[in-house]
Structure formats: C-alpha cells, structure tokens
XYZ file of C-alpha atoms in Angstrom:
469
model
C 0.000 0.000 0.000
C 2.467 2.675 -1.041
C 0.307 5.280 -0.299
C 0.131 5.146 3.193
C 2.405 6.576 5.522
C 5.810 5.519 6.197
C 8.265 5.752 9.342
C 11.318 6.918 9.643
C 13.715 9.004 12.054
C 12.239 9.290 15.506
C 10.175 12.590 15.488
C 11.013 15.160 18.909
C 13.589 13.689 20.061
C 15.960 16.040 21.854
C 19.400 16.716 20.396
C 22.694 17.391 22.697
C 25.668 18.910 21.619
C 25.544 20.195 17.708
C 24.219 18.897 14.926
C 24.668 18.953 11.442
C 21.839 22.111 9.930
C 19.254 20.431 8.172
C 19.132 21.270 4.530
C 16.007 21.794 2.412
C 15.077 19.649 -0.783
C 11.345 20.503 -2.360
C 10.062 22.615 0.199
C 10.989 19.511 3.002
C 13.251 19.545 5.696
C 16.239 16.768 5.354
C 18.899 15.642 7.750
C 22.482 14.587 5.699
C 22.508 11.059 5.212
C 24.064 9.185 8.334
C 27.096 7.232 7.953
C 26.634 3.636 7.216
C 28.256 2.323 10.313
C 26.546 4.385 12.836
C 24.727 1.675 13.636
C 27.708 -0.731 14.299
C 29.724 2.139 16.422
C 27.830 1.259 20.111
C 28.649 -2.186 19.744
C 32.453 -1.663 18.319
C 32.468 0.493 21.352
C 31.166 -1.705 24.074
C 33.479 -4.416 23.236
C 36.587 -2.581 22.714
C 35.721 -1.115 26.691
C 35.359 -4.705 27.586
C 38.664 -5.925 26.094
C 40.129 -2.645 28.409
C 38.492 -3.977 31.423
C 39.801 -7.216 30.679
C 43.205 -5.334 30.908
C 43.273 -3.665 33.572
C 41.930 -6.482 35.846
C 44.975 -8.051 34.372
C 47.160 -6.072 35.534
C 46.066 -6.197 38.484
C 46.374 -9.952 38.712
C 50.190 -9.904 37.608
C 50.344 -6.930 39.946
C 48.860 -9.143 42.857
C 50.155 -12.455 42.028
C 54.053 -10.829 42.070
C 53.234 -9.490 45.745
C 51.630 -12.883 46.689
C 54.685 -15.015 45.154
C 57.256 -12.667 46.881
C 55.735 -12.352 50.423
C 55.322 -16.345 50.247
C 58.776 -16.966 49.211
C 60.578 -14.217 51.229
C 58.411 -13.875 54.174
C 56.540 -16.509 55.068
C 59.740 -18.921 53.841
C 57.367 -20.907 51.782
C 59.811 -22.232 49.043
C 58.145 -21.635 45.719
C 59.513 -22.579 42.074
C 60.579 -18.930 41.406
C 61.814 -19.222 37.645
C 58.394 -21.273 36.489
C 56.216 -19.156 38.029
C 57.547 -15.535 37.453
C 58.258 -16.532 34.014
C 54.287 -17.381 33.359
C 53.972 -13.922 35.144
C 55.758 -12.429 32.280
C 53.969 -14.365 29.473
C 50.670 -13.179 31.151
C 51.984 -9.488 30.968
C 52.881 -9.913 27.306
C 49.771 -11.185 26.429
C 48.122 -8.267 27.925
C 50.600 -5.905 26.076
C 49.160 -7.727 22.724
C 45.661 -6.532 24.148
C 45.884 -3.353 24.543
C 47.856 -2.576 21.275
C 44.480 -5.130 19.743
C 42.506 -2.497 21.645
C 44.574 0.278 19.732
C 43.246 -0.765 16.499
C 39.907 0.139 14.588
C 38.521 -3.660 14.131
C 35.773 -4.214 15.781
C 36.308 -7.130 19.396
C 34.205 -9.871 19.567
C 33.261 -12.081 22.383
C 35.479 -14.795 20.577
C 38.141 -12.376 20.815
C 37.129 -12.006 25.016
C 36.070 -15.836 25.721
C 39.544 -16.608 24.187
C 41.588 -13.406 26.765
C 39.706 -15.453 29.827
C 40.950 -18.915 28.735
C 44.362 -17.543 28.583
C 44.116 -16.095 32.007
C 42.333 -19.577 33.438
C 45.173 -21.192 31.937
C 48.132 -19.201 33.575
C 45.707 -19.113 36.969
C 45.985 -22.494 36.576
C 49.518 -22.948 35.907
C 50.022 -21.013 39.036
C 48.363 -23.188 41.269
C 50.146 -26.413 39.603
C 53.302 -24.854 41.364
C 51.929 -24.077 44.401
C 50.052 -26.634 45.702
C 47.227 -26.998 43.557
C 43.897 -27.491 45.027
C 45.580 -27.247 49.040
C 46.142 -23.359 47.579
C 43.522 -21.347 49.384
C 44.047 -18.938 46.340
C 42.047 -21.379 44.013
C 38.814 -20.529 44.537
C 39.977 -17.735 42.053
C 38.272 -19.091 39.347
C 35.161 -17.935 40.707
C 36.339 -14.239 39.931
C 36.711 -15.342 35.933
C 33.677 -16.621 36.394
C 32.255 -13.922 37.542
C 33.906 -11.574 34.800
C 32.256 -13.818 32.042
C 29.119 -14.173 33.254
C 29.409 -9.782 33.150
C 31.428 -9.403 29.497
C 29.937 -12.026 27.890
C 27.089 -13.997 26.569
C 25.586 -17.341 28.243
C 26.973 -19.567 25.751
C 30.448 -18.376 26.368
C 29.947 -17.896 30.280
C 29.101 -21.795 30.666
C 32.443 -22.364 28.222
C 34.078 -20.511 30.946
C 32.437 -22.675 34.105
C 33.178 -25.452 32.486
C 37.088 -24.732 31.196
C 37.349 -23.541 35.123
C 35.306 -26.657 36.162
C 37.655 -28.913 34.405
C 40.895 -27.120 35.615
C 39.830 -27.449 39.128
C 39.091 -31.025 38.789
C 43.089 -32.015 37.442
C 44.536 -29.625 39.959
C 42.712 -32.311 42.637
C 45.265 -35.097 41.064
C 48.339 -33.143 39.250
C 50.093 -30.518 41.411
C 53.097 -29.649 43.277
C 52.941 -29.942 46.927
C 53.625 -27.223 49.120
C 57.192 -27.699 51.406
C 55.627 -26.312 54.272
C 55.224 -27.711 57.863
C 51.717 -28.385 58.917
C 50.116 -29.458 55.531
C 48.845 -33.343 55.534
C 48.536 -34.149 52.473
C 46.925 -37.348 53.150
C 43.896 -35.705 54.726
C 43.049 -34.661 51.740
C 40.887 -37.794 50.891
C 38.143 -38.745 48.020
C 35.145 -37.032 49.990
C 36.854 -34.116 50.869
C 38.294 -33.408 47.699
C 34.843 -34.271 45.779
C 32.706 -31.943 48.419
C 35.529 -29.315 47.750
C 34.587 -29.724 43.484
C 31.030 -30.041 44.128
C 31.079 -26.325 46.111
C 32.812 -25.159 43.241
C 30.223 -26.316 41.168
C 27.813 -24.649 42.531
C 28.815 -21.566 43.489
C 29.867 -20.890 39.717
C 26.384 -22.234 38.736
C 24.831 -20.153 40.930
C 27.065 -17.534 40.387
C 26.042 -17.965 36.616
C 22.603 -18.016 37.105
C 22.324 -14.976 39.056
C 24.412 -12.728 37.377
C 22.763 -13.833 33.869
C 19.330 -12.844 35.318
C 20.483 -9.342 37.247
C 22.351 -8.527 33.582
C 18.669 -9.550 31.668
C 16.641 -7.355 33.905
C 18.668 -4.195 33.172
C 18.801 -5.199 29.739
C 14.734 -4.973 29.996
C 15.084 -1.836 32.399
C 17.136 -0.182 29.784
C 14.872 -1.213 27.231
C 12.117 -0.001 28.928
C 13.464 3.622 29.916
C 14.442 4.124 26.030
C 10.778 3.093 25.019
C 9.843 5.456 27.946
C 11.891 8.208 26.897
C 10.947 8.034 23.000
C 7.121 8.266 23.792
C 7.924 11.365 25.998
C 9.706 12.682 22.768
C 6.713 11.960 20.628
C 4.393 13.055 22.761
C 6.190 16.756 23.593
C 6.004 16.803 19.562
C 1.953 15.969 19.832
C 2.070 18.525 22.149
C 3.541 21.557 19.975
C 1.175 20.312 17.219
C -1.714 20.384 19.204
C -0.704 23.750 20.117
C -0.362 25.008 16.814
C -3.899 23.276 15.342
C -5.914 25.267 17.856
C -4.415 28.519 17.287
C -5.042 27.351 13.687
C -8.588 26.400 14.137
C -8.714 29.610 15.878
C -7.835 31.452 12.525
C -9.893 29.343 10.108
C -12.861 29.981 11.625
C -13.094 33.422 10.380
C -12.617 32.814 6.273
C -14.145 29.338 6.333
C -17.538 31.258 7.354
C -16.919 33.845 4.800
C -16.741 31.238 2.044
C -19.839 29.746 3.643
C -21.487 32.611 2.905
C -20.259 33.399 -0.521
C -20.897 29.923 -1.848
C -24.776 30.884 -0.287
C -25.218 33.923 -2.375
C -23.755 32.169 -5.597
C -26.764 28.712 -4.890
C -29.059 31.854 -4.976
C -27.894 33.759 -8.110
C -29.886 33.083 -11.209
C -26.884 32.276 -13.753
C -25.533 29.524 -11.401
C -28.655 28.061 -10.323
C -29.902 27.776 -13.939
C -27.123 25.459 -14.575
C -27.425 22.074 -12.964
C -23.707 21.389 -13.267
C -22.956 24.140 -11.631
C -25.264 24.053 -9.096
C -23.666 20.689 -7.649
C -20.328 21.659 -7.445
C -21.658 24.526 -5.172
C -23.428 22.307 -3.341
C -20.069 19.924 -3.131
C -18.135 22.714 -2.353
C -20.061 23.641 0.606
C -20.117 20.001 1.850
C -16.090 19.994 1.775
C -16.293 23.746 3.454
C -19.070 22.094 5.936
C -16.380 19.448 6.746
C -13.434 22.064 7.054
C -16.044 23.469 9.957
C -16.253 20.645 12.016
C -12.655 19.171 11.222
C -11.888 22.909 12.859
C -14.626 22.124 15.517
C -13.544 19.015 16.728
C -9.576 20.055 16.665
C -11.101 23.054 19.780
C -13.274 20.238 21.817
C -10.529 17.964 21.339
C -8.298 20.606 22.712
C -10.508 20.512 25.660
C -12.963 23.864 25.257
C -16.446 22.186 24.500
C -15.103 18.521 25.141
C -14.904 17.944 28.705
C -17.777 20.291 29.758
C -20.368 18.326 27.652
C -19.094 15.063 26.639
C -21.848 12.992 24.081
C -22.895 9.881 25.429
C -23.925 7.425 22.588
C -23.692 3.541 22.022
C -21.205 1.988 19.878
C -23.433 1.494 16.997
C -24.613 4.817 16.644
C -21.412 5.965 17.181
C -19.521 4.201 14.035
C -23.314 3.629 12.226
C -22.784 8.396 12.317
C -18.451 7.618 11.824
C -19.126 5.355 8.485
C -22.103 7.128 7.700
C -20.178 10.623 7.632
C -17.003 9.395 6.123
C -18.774 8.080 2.736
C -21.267 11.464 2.416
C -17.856 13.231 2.821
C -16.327 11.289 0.176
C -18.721 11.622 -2.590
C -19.240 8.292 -4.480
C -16.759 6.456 -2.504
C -17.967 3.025 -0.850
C -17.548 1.758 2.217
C -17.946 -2.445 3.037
C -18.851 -2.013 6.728
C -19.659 -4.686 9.442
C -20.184 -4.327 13.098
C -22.132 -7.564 13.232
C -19.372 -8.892 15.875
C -19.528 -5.881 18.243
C -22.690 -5.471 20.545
C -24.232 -2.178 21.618
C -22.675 -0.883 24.484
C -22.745 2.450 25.913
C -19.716 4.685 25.059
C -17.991 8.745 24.935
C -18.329 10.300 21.099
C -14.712 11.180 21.554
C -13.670 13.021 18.337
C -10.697 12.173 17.956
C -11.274 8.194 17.702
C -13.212 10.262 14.999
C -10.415 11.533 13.167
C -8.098 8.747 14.080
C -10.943 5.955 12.472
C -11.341 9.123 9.421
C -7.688 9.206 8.587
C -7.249 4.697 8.588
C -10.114 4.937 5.748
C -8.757 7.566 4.500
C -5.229 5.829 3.971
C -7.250 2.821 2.468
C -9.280 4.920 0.192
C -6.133 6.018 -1.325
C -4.159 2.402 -1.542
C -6.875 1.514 -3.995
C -9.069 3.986 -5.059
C -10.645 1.381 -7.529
C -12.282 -0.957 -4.603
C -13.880 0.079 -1.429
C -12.015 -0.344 1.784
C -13.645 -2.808 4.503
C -13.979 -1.967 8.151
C -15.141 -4.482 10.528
C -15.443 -3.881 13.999
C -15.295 -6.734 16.585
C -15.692 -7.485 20.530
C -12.721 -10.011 22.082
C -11.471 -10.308 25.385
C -13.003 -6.651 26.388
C -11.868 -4.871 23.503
C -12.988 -2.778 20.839
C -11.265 -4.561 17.471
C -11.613 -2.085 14.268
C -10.408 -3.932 11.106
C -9.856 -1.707 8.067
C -8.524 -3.397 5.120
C -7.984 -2.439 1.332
C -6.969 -4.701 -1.659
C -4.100 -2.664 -2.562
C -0.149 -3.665 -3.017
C 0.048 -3.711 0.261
C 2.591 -2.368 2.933
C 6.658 -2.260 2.103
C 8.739 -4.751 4.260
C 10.409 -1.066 5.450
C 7.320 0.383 6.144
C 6.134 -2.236 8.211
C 9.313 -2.157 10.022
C 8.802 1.592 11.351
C 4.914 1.725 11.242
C 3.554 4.534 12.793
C 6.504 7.152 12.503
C 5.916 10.745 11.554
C 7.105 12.804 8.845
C 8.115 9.403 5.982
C 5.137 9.234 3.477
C 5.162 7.924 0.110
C 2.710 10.049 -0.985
C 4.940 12.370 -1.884
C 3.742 15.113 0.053
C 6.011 17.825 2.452
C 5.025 17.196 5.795
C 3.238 13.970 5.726
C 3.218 10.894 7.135
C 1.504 12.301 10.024
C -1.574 10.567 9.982
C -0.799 6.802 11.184
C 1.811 8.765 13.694
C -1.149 11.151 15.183
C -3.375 7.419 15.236
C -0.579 5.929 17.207
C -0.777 8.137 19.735
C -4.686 8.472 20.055
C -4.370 4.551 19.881
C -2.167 4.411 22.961
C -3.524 7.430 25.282
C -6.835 5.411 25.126
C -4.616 2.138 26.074
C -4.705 0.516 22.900
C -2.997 -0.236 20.318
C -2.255 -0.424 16.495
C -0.888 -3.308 14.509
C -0.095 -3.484 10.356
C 0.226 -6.492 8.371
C -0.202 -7.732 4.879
C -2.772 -9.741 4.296
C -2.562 -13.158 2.790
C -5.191 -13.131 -0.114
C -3.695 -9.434 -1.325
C -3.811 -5.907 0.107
C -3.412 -4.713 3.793
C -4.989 -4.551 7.112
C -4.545 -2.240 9.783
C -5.731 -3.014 13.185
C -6.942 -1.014 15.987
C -7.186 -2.590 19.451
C -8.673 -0.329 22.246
C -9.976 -1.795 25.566
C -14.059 -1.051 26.286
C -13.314 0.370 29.629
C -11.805 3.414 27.805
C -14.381 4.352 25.284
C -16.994 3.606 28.525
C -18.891 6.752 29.640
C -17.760 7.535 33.865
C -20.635 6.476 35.966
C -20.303 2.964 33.974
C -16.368 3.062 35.176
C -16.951 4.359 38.454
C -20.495 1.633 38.712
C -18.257 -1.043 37.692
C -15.574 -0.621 40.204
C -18.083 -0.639 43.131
C-alpha cells in the first residue's frame, strides 16, 4: 500500500551537543545522510571497553600475584619454584601488552576475541596453582572471579564455556600438582570425599554464580529497554504537544474565512446564472459540503483541545457511534464506498470522543487512497473486552520497510512535504486510550490495519466508576 504513511527518524527527540543544519530539498526539511556504520559504532564500542576492562583487571592480577609469590617466598619462607612461576607472570603481561595494542586498532572485538583473553588467564591461573600446591592453595577458589567476569562481558553460551574450562581445571589440579614444602600441611587428609565436596562447592557456586548474574544482567537489559521506550514516547508526545498547540491557534484562525466562504458559496446557490445550470449548481453544493467538513474538522480540533469537550461530553452507544463515523465518512467522500460490518460488536454504551473520529477518518482515509478502484472494509469486533476495528484495502500492500517503522511521523510515500503524520497522530490516540495499532499484509492481497482499544476506555464515567463498586 504505497500510499500510506511511512516511518522513519524518531520525530522530537531532543538533540545534545551540535548537529549537522538540516538542509532543504522541495520545500521539506532533510537531515544529511548518516554514515553507514553508525549503527555498528555502540557495539564496536562496548566491546573494545570490555577488552580494556579485561586489561586492567589483568594487571592487576600480575600486579597481585608478584606481591603474593614474593611475600610467600621471602616472608613466610614458603619455598616456591621462582623461575616457572615468574616466568608465566611475564607471558601473562605480554599477552596483555598484545591486548591493549588489539585495543589500539579500529577492528571491531568480539566475544570470541574475550572468551579466548579469559581462557588464557584460566590457563596461567591455573599454571600457578600447579606450582603451588594446587587445590591445598587457598588462592584457588579464584576461578570464581573469571567466572564472575564472564558471566558480566559475555554472553551465556560463552559464560558456561568458561564454568566449564574452570570446572575442568579445578578437577586435574585435585590429582596433578606440586605440593607445598611447608610444615603443617597433611597431604593425606586430603581424601576422596573431601576433595569431591571441595569440586562439588565449586560447582555450585559458579552455577549459581552464573545463574544470578545472567538474570540481574537480563533485567537491566529490559530496564534499559524499557526507559528508552519510555523516553521516546515522551519525545513523541512533547512533539503531539507543539502540534496540538499550533492546530488550535489554527482552528482559531480558520474559523473566520471558512464562514466567509460559507457565505459566498450561499449567495452564488441563490444567483440566477448559477442556479440555472445544474452542473454548476452541484459543485456549489459539493463545495459547501467539503467547506461544511473544514467546519467541524476545525470544531472538533477546539473540543478535542478541551474547550467544548470535557464540559459536555456525548454519550452514545457503539453502533450509533460508528453507524454516524461510516455514515459521515462516505457522504464526505462523494461516491466512494464503504464495506462495513459491526455484526461482531454489541451495543454498548460509550464517549463520542472526536478524535477516535479523526483517528478511524484518517485509517479509511489511507485505504481509500491504496486503492481507489475498490472500497475499503472496516469491521469492527468485541474479544477479550476490547474494541477490534479492522480496516482493510486490496491494494499492493505495505513495504517490508514500512512495516518495520509503522507509525513514525514525517516518511510518506505520498509524496507530500510534511506527511506521514496521519498513522503517527493514530498511534498516539491509539495508545492514550490504552490501545494499540498493529499493520500487516494480508494473505489473499492488500493490507490490514488493526486497531485494538480496551471497552473500559471508550466507557462513559458512571459505567467506570459503577463497575468498580
């Protein structure tokens, strides 16, 4: 349907810093193309900050495994394997050097590239612990810390990689180490149970470990989530705002020549050279229909806007209502035909609200135009408690893009500066009455657009208030 209204760049949003001045094509405001990549630069960035993380926390291992080795060896007269285990000290700070001139470069770091910097470290932690006692070290419940890290930095797949690299690690250093020469250490108390409890608490503090960060990480993924969808209908709704705003100081100034060419078109259905000529004669009476419409289009933007509105609302049922909606939109529209059913919707009581009006006006409107050469359909429905409005057209149909974005202002393939308001402005109507609106293409040809909005809304306020006592 490649009339209807496109999306594109989120309308209202507010800009910080500078930005580029938009430049003017056709009498339309345009942005300058972004780059191609923009959309690839949070996620280059996010894992080029993880792979620095990843450094400094190595540093600070090689920083504290130099102090432990020393104060063990010196100190505490602990005899270590000095050349072995300061020498796997200095591979693990060259490594890191070959990080951090990887995080110099432009390429973009994967969580290959981060799963495989955590392995290395596991290893060398590992290699450690091989030289110093292995699992008699108190220090090798470390691997709980990489565990930790990945479940942070990376994805599940890769954090259970990690658990069970670590796992597996943990389970040779119970049969391949390097005692300790240190008094006080039996090494034969370190039997079958003790050493299978010892694996099993590993076990499950990394599981748990796992499972907990995993779940923490997913609900500020959704908080996140939520906040930017938050934040966007904030922007879009200051932008309703300043529109509304501007209509009603519009309507304001229409009112004045609208009547005037009321008037006019009067005197000419009276005058004896146009109302000798039938032809004539229709088109005045046409004209005045379209100028009759302008009126209450003008109207209905000032109750909507809350002068008439809320001091008298019109309580009607939902028949009459859409019976007057369908009824108005096809004497409007000259000839045009409408296929209408409401055989699935019952009678209930509801608000005239006007701008369901213009929100149901515009959808008919949109299918009108998709294909002027067959009537659009509207079929309105009752399920689960809510109002279900089906219009549908035998059009082409929506674009794969256009379904994509549906709803956003100001992309239109009609051609027209300043449009693609009209599914945007339904949106929004849609959702402030707690609905919603969905697109989709139908099977046997054209489109459908559907309007969900619960019956509690449209309900007049003694039924609300009656139905909550």
């Amino acid at each position: 349907m490649p009339q209807w209204p496109s999306t594109g760049p989120r309308a209202g949003a507010p800009q910080h810093g500078r930005a580029p001045e938009p430049t003017r094509h056709g009498g339309r405001q345009r942005c300058p193309p972004a780059p191609a990549d923009v959309g690839q630069a949070p996620e280059k960035l996010a894992g080029r900050n993880n792979l620095l993380q990843l450094i400094q926390m190595r540093w600070l291992a090689v920083a504290g495994q130099l102090v432990t080795i020393l104060v063990v060896h010196f100190a505490l007269r602990i005899t270590l394997p000095l050349p072995e285990m300061l020498t796997l000290l200095g591979a693990l700070a060259a490594f890191n050097i070959a990080c951090w001139l990887r995080s110099r470069t432009a390429g973009r770091v994967s969580d290959t590239e981060l799963l495989c910097g955590l392995l290395v470290d596991v290893l060398t932690l590992s290699a450690q612990l091989f030289y110093s006692g292995g699992v008699t070290n108190p220090f090798i419940f470390l691997y709980l810390l990489q565990v930790a890290v990945a479940s942070v930095l990376l994805r599940p797949t890769y954090t259970w990689t990690v658990v069970g690299f670590t796992s597996l690690c943990f389970a040779a250093l119970t049969q391949w180490y390097r005692p300790l020469a240190m008094t006080g250490l039996d090494v034969a108390a370190l039997s079958a149970p003790y050493i299978g409890g010892l694996l099993l608490c590993f076990l499950l503090n990394a599981g748990l470990l796992v499972t907990f960060i995993v779940r923490i990480e997913r609900n500020l993924r959704r908080r996140d989530a939520r906040l930017a969808d938050l934040r966007q209908r904030a922007a879009e709704e200051e932008h309703i705002v300043r529109m509304g705003l501007l209509a009603s100081g519009a309507a304001h100034e229409l009112g004045t020549p609208l009547a005037t060419l009321s008037v006019i078109l009067g005197d000419w259905s009276r005058m004896a050279p146009f109302a000798a000529e039938p032809e004539l004669r229709e088109e005045i009476e046409e004209m005045q229909i379209q100028i009759q419409r302008c009126k209450t289009i003008v109207s209905g933007i000032l109750m909507s806007a809350g002068e008439v509105r809320g001091e008298a609302p019109v309580h009607t049922t939902l028949h009459a209502f859409l019976d007057e909606l369908v009824a108005h939109w096809r004497r409007t529209r000259g000839a045009v035909g409408l296929d209408y059913d409401r055989s699935g919707a019952p009678d209930l009581p509801v608000i005239s609200d006007f701008a369901l009006r213009q929100m149901l006006d515009n959808v008919l409107d949109n299918a009108f135009e998709a294909a002027p050469q067959a009537a659009p359909r509207l079929v309105a429905q009752c399920e689960n408690d809510e109002l279900v409005l089906r219009v549908q057209d035998k059009g082409p149909g929506f674009a794969s893009a256009m379904l994509e974005r549906f709803g956003k202002p100001y992309q239109s393939s009609k051609g027209r500066a300043g449009g693609g308001l009209g599914l945007f402005l339904s949106l929004n109507v849609a959702r402030s009455l707690g609905g919603r609106i969905a697109a989709r293409n139908r099977a046997e040809g054209g489109a459908e657009v559907e309007i969900r909005l619960p019956l509690a809304a449209l309900a007049p306020a003694d039924d609300n208030a009656a139905d909550e006592r």
